[in-house]
Amino acid sequence: MLHPSKRLLFAIEAVLDIAYYGGSQPVQSGEISGRQGIPRRYLEQVLQHLVRAGILAGHRGPKGGYMLAKERRRISMGEIVRAVRQFEGGSDPVETAAGSRVGLEVVRPLWRQLQLEMLAKLDAVTLEDLCTKAQNAGIRSDAHQRLDFSI
């Protein structure tokens, strides 16, 4: 967990892209891929999993794409990390039963605690926070032009 996987970084970047550039309109995966440099073969898999996890909503059709499933202030980085970890599957070496007594009673509990602390910190960071950082960094977004006030 201390080394984020490519899939995790791609997921965070994709969700942030949707939050920052999307406005109230769906964002197509090709747009995300172009802006973020994420290979489409990874991107589609990750986006579909994030839809199943309730972080994104998928919209079909010629103007379809992906939108946030809830407000950006209600989506934390911890939620995205947990969703991607579930998608990646595999066993967590910290949770495997085999190991020495020192490993099982000293090292692994330490590692579990560090993971919990990191997830707590990630839970405190929302997409809204990252969008504010992007804006403060001077990264231009035309999301305000993509707002749709029709009923």
PDB file of N, CA, C and O in Angstrom, residues 67-103:
ATOM      1  N   MET A  67     -19.931  10.469 -14.982  1.00  0.00           N
ATOM      2  CA  MET A  67     -20.131  11.584 -14.066  1.00  0.00           C
ATOM      3  C   MET A  67     -19.912  11.071 -12.646  1.00  0.00           C
ATOM      4  O   MET A  67     -19.952   9.867 -12.411  1.00  0.00           O
ATOM      5  N   LEU A  68     -19.719  11.988 -11.725  1.00  0.00           N
ATOM      6  CA  LEU A  68     -19.640  11.590 -10.325  1.00  0.00           C
ATOM      7  C   LEU A  68     -21.011  11.095  -9.885  1.00  0.00           C
ATOM      8  O   LEU A  68     -22.032  11.663 -10.263  1.00  0.00           O
ATOM      9  N   ALA A  69     -21.035  10.052  -9.071  1.00  0.00           N
ATOM     10  CA  ALA A  69     -22.300   9.513  -8.573  1.00  0.00           C
ATOM     11  C   ALA A  69     -22.830  10.318  -7.396  1.00  0.00           C
ATOM     12  O   ALA A  69     -23.999  10.198  -7.031  1.00  0.00           O
ATOM     13  N   LYS A  70     -21.974  11.144  -6.813  1.00  0.00           N
ATOM     14  CA  LYS A  70     -22.391  12.016  -5.715  1.00  0.00           C
ATOM     15  C   LYS A  70     -21.520  13.266  -5.740  1.00  0.00           C
ATOM     16  O   LYS A  70     -20.580  13.353  -6.540  1.00  0.00           O
ATOM     17  N   GLU A  71     -21.821  14.209  -4.898  1.00  0.00           N
ATOM     18  CA  GLU A  71     -21.076  15.467  -4.883  1.00  0.00           C
ATOM     19  C   GLU A  71     -19.604  15.214  -4.610  1.00  0.00           C
ATOM     20  O   GLU A  71     -19.246  14.331  -3.838  1.00  0.00           O
ATOM     21  N   ARG A  72     -18.756  16.053  -5.209  1.00  0.00           N
ATOM     22  CA  ARG A  72     -17.317  15.842  -5.055  1.00  0.00           C
ATOM     23  C   ARG A  72     -16.852  16.033  -3.621  1.00  0.00           C
ATOM     24  O   ARG A  72     -15.844  15.456  -3.224  1.00  0.00           O
ATOM     25  N   ARG A  73     -17.585  16.770  -2.819  1.00  0.00           N
ATOM     26  CA  ARG A  73     -17.209  16.922  -1.415  1.00  0.00           C
ATOM     27  C   ARG A  73     -17.559  15.672  -0.604  1.00  0.00           C
ATOM     28  O   ARG A  73     -17.139  15.523   0.536  1.00  0.00           O
ATOM     29  N   ARG A  74     -18.299  14.748  -1.211  1.00  0.00           N
ATOM     30  CA  ARG A  74     -18.697  13.516  -0.522  1.00  0.00           C
ATOM     31  C   ARG A  74     -17.917  12.284  -0.985  1.00  0.00           C
ATOM     32  O   ARG A  74     -18.228  11.171  -0.590  1.00  0.00           O
ATOM     33  N   ILE A  75     -16.929  12.498  -1.841  1.00  0.00           N
ATOM     34  CA  ILE A  75     -16.097  11.385  -2.304  1.00  0.00           C
ATOM     35  C   ILE A  75     -14.687  11.599  -1.769  1.00  0.00           C
ATOM     36  O   ILE A  75     -14.041  12.591  -2.083  1.00  0.00           O
ATOM     37  N   SER A  76     -14.228  10.654  -0.962  1.00  0.00           N
ATOM     38  CA  SER A  76     -12.886  10.772  -0.382  1.00  0.00           C
ATOM     39  C   SER A  76     -11.891   9.917  -1.154  1.00  0.00           C
ATOM     40  O   SER A  76     -12.263   8.972  -1.854  1.00  0.00           O
ATOM     41  N   MET A  77     -10.630  10.258  -0.999  1.00  0.00           N
ATOM     42  CA  MET A  77      -9.576   9.453  -1.606  1.00  0.00           C
ATOM     43  C   MET A  77      -9.569   8.052  -1.001  1.00  0.00           C
ATOM     44  O   MET A  77      -9.301   7.073  -1.693  1.00  0.00           O
ATOM     45  N   GLY A  78      -9.887   7.940   0.285  1.00  0.00           N
ATOM     46  CA  GLY A  78      -9.950   6.632   0.931  1.00  0.00           C
ATOM     47  C   GLY A  78     -10.983   5.733   0.271  1.00  0.00           C
ATOM     48  O   GLY A  78     -10.755   4.533   0.099  1.00  0.00           O
ATOM     49  N   GLU A  79     -12.120   6.308  -0.115  1.00  0.00           N
ATOM     50  CA  GLU A  79     -13.163   5.537  -0.782  1.00  0.00           C
ATOM     51  C   GLU A  79     -12.661   5.001  -2.131  1.00  0.00           C
ATOM     52  O   GLU A  79     -12.898   3.849  -2.484  1.00  0.00           O
ATOM     53  N   ILE A  80     -11.942   5.827  -2.850  1.00  0.00           N
ATOM     54  CA  ILE A  80     -11.397   5.399  -4.144  1.00  0.00           C
ATOM     55  C   ILE A  80     -10.346   4.314  -3.935  1.00  0.00           C
ATOM     56  O   ILE A  80     -10.338   3.301  -4.640  1.00  0.00           O
ATOM     57  N   VAL A  81      -9.472   4.499  -2.949  1.00  0.00           N
ATOM     58  CA  VAL A  81      -8.435   3.503  -2.662  1.00  0.00           C
ATOM     59  C   VAL A  81      -9.063   2.154  -2.322  1.00  0.00           C
ATOM     60  O   VAL A  81      -8.662   1.113  -2.852  1.00  0.00           O
ATOM     61  N   ARG A  82     -10.073   2.155  -1.474  1.00  0.00           N
ATOM     62  CA  ARG A  82     -10.722   0.888  -1.091  1.00  0.00           C
ATOM     63  C   ARG A  82     -11.371   0.225  -2.300  1.00  0.00           C
ATOM     64  O   ARG A  82     -11.305  -1.002  -2.458  1.00  0.00           O
ATOM     65  N   ALA A  83     -12.019   1.012  -3.149  1.00  0.00           N
ATOM     66  CA  ALA A  83     -12.676   0.453  -4.335  1.00  0.00           C
ATOM     67  C   ALA A  83     -11.656  -0.181  -5.272  1.00  0.00           C
ATOM     68  O   ALA A  83     -11.876  -1.282  -5.789  1.00  0.00           O
ATOM     69  N   VAL A  84     -10.542   0.489  -5.487  1.00  0.00           N
ATOM     70  CA  VAL A  84      -9.524  -0.044  -6.396  1.00  0.00           C
ATOM     71  C   VAL A  84      -8.850  -1.269  -5.785  1.00  0.00           C
ATOM     72  O   VAL A  84      -8.590  -2.251  -6.485  1.00  0.00           O
ATOM     73  N   ARG A  85      -8.586  -1.247  -4.498  1.00  0.00           N
ATOM     74  CA  ARG A  85      -7.981  -2.420  -3.845  1.00  0.00           C
ATOM     75  C   ARG A  85      -8.895  -3.631  -3.984  1.00  0.00           C
ATOM     76  O   ARG A  85      -8.432  -4.746  -4.216  1.00  0.00           O
ATOM     77  N   GLN A  86     -10.196  -3.417  -3.862  1.00  0.00           N
ATOM     78  CA  GLN A  86     -11.155  -4.508  -4.026  1.00  0.00           C
ATOM     79  C   GLN A  86     -11.115  -5.018  -5.474  1.00  0.00           C
ATOM     80  O   GLN A  86     -11.139  -6.225  -5.716  1.00  0.00           O
ATOM     81  N   PHE A  87     -11.022  -4.109  -6.416  1.00  0.00           N
ATOM     82  CA  PHE A  87     -10.967  -4.450  -7.836  1.00  0.00           C
ATOM     83  C   PHE A  87      -9.693  -5.232  -8.157  1.00  0.00           C
ATOM     84  O   PHE A  87      -9.716  -6.200  -8.909  1.00  0.00           O
ATOM     85  N   GLU A  88      -8.577  -4.815  -7.584  1.00  0.00           N
ATOM     86  CA  GLU A  88      -7.301  -5.477  -7.850  1.00  0.00           C
ATOM     87  C   GLU A  88      -7.249  -6.874  -7.267  1.00  0.00           C
ATOM     88  O   GLU A  88      -6.548  -7.739  -7.782  1.00  0.00           O
ATOM     89  N   GLY A  89      -8.004  -7.103  -6.203  1.00  0.00           N
ATOM     90  CA  GLY A  89      -8.034  -8.431  -5.598  1.00  0.00           C
ATOM     91  C   GLY A  89      -6.675  -8.841  -5.076  1.00  0.00           C
ATOM     92  O   GLY A  89      -5.848  -8.013  -4.714  1.00  0.00           O
ATOM     93  N   GLY A  90      -6.441 -10.102  -5.063  1.00  0.00           N
ATOM     94  CA  GLY A  90      -5.159 -10.602  -4.558  1.00  0.00           C
ATOM     95  C   GLY A  90      -5.129 -10.565  -3.047  1.00  0.00           C
ATOM     96  O   GLY A  90      -5.900  -9.884  -2.396  1.00  0.00           O
ATOM     97  N   SER A  91      -4.215 -11.317  -2.495  1.00  0.00           N
ATOM     98  CA  SER A  91      -4.123 -11.360  -1.041  1.00  0.00           C
ATOM     99  C   SER A  91      -3.164 -10.287  -0.541  1.00  0.00           C
ATOM    100  O   SER A  91      -2.190  -9.942  -1.198  1.00  0.00           O
ATOM    101  N   ASP A  92      -3.461  -9.775   0.607  1.00  0.00           N
ATOM    102  CA  ASP A  92      -2.606  -8.786   1.260  1.00  0.00           C
ATOM    103  C   ASP A  92      -1.574  -9.559   2.072  1.00  0.00           C
ATOM    104  O   ASP A  92      -1.932 -10.322   2.970  1.00  0.00           O
ATOM    105  N   PRO A  93      -0.281  -9.390   1.773  1.00  0.00           N
ATOM    106  CA  PRO A  93       0.737 -10.159   2.499  1.00  0.00           C
ATOM    107  C   PRO A  93       0.707  -9.914   4.005  1.00  0.00           C
ATOM    108  O   PRO A  93       1.116 -10.775   4.777  1.00  0.00           O
ATOM    109  N   VAL A  94       0.202  -8.779   4.432  1.00  0.00           N
ATOM    110  CA  VAL A  94       0.103  -8.482   5.860  1.00  0.00           C
ATOM    111  C   VAL A  94      -0.914  -9.412   6.528  1.00  0.00           C
ATOM    112  O   VAL A  94      -0.795  -9.738   7.700  1.00  0.00           O
ATOM    113  N   GLU A  95      -1.905  -9.856   5.765  1.00  0.00           N
ATOM    114  CA  GLU A  95      -2.981 -10.670   6.331  1.00  0.00           C
ATOM    115  C   GLU A  95      -2.764 -12.174   6.177  1.00  0.00           C
ATOM    116  O   GLU A  95      -3.584 -12.947   6.654  1.00  0.00           O
ATOM    117  N   THR A  96      -1.702 -12.602   5.518  1.00  0.00           N
ATOM    118  CA  THR A  96      -1.482 -14.039   5.351  1.00  0.00           C
ATOM    119  C   THR A  96      -1.087 -14.670   6.680  1.00  0.00           C
ATOM    120  O   THR A  96      -0.472 -14.038   7.536  1.00  0.00           O
ATOM    121  N   ALA A  97      -1.431 -15.918   6.834  1.00  0.00           N
ATOM    122  CA  ALA A  97      -1.224 -16.603   8.115  1.00  0.00           C
ATOM    123  C   ALA A  97       0.229 -17.023   8.344  1.00  0.00           C
ATOM    124  O   ALA A  97       0.674 -17.095   9.484  1.00  0.00           O
ATOM    125  N   ALA A  98       0.958 -17.325   7.298  1.00  0.00           N
ATOM    126  CA  ALA A  98       2.323 -17.827   7.461  1.00  0.00           C
ATOM    127  C   ALA A  98       3.278 -16.712   7.875  1.00  0.00           C
ATOM    128  O   ALA A  98       3.122 -15.567   7.477  1.00  0.00           O
ATOM    129  N   GLY A  99       4.243 -17.066   8.688  1.00  0.00           N
ATOM    130  CA  GLY A  99       5.255 -16.096   9.093  1.00  0.00           C
ATOM    131  C   GLY A  99       5.849 -16.443  10.436  1.00  0.00           C
ATOM    132  O   GLY A  99       5.341 -17.283  11.182  1.00  0.00           O
ATOM    133  N   SER A 100       6.926 -15.775  10.762  1.00  0.00           N
ATOM    134  CA  SER A 100       7.584 -15.997  12.046  1.00  0.00           C
ATOM    135  C   SER A 100       6.792 -15.314  13.158  1.00  0.00           C
ATOM    136  O   SER A 100       5.931 -14.479  12.909  1.00  0.00           O
ATOM    137  N   ARG A 101       7.125 -15.627  14.374  1.00  0.00           N
ATOM    138  CA  ARG A 101       6.444 -15.017  15.521  1.00  0.00           C
ATOM    139  C   ARG A 101       6.701 -13.508  15.553  1.00  0.00           C
ATOM    140  O   ARG A 101       5.795 -12.725  15.812  1.00  0.00           O
ATOM    141  N   VAL A 102       7.941 -13.093  15.263  1.00  0.00           N
ATOM    142  CA  VAL A 102       8.270 -11.667  15.225  1.00  0.00           C
ATOM    143  C   VAL A 102       7.448 -10.975  14.135  1.00  0.00           C
ATOM    144  O   VAL A 102       6.902  -9.899  14.340  1.00  0.00           O
ATOM    145  N   GLY A 103       7.352 -11.630  12.979  1.00  0.00           N
ATOM    146  CA  GLY A 103       6.579 -11.059  11.883  1.00  0.00           C
ATOM    147  C   GLY A 103       5.107 -10.942  12.222  1.00  0.00           C
ATOM    148  O   GLY A 103       4.479  -9.910  11.982  1.00  0.00           O
TER     149      GLY A 103
END
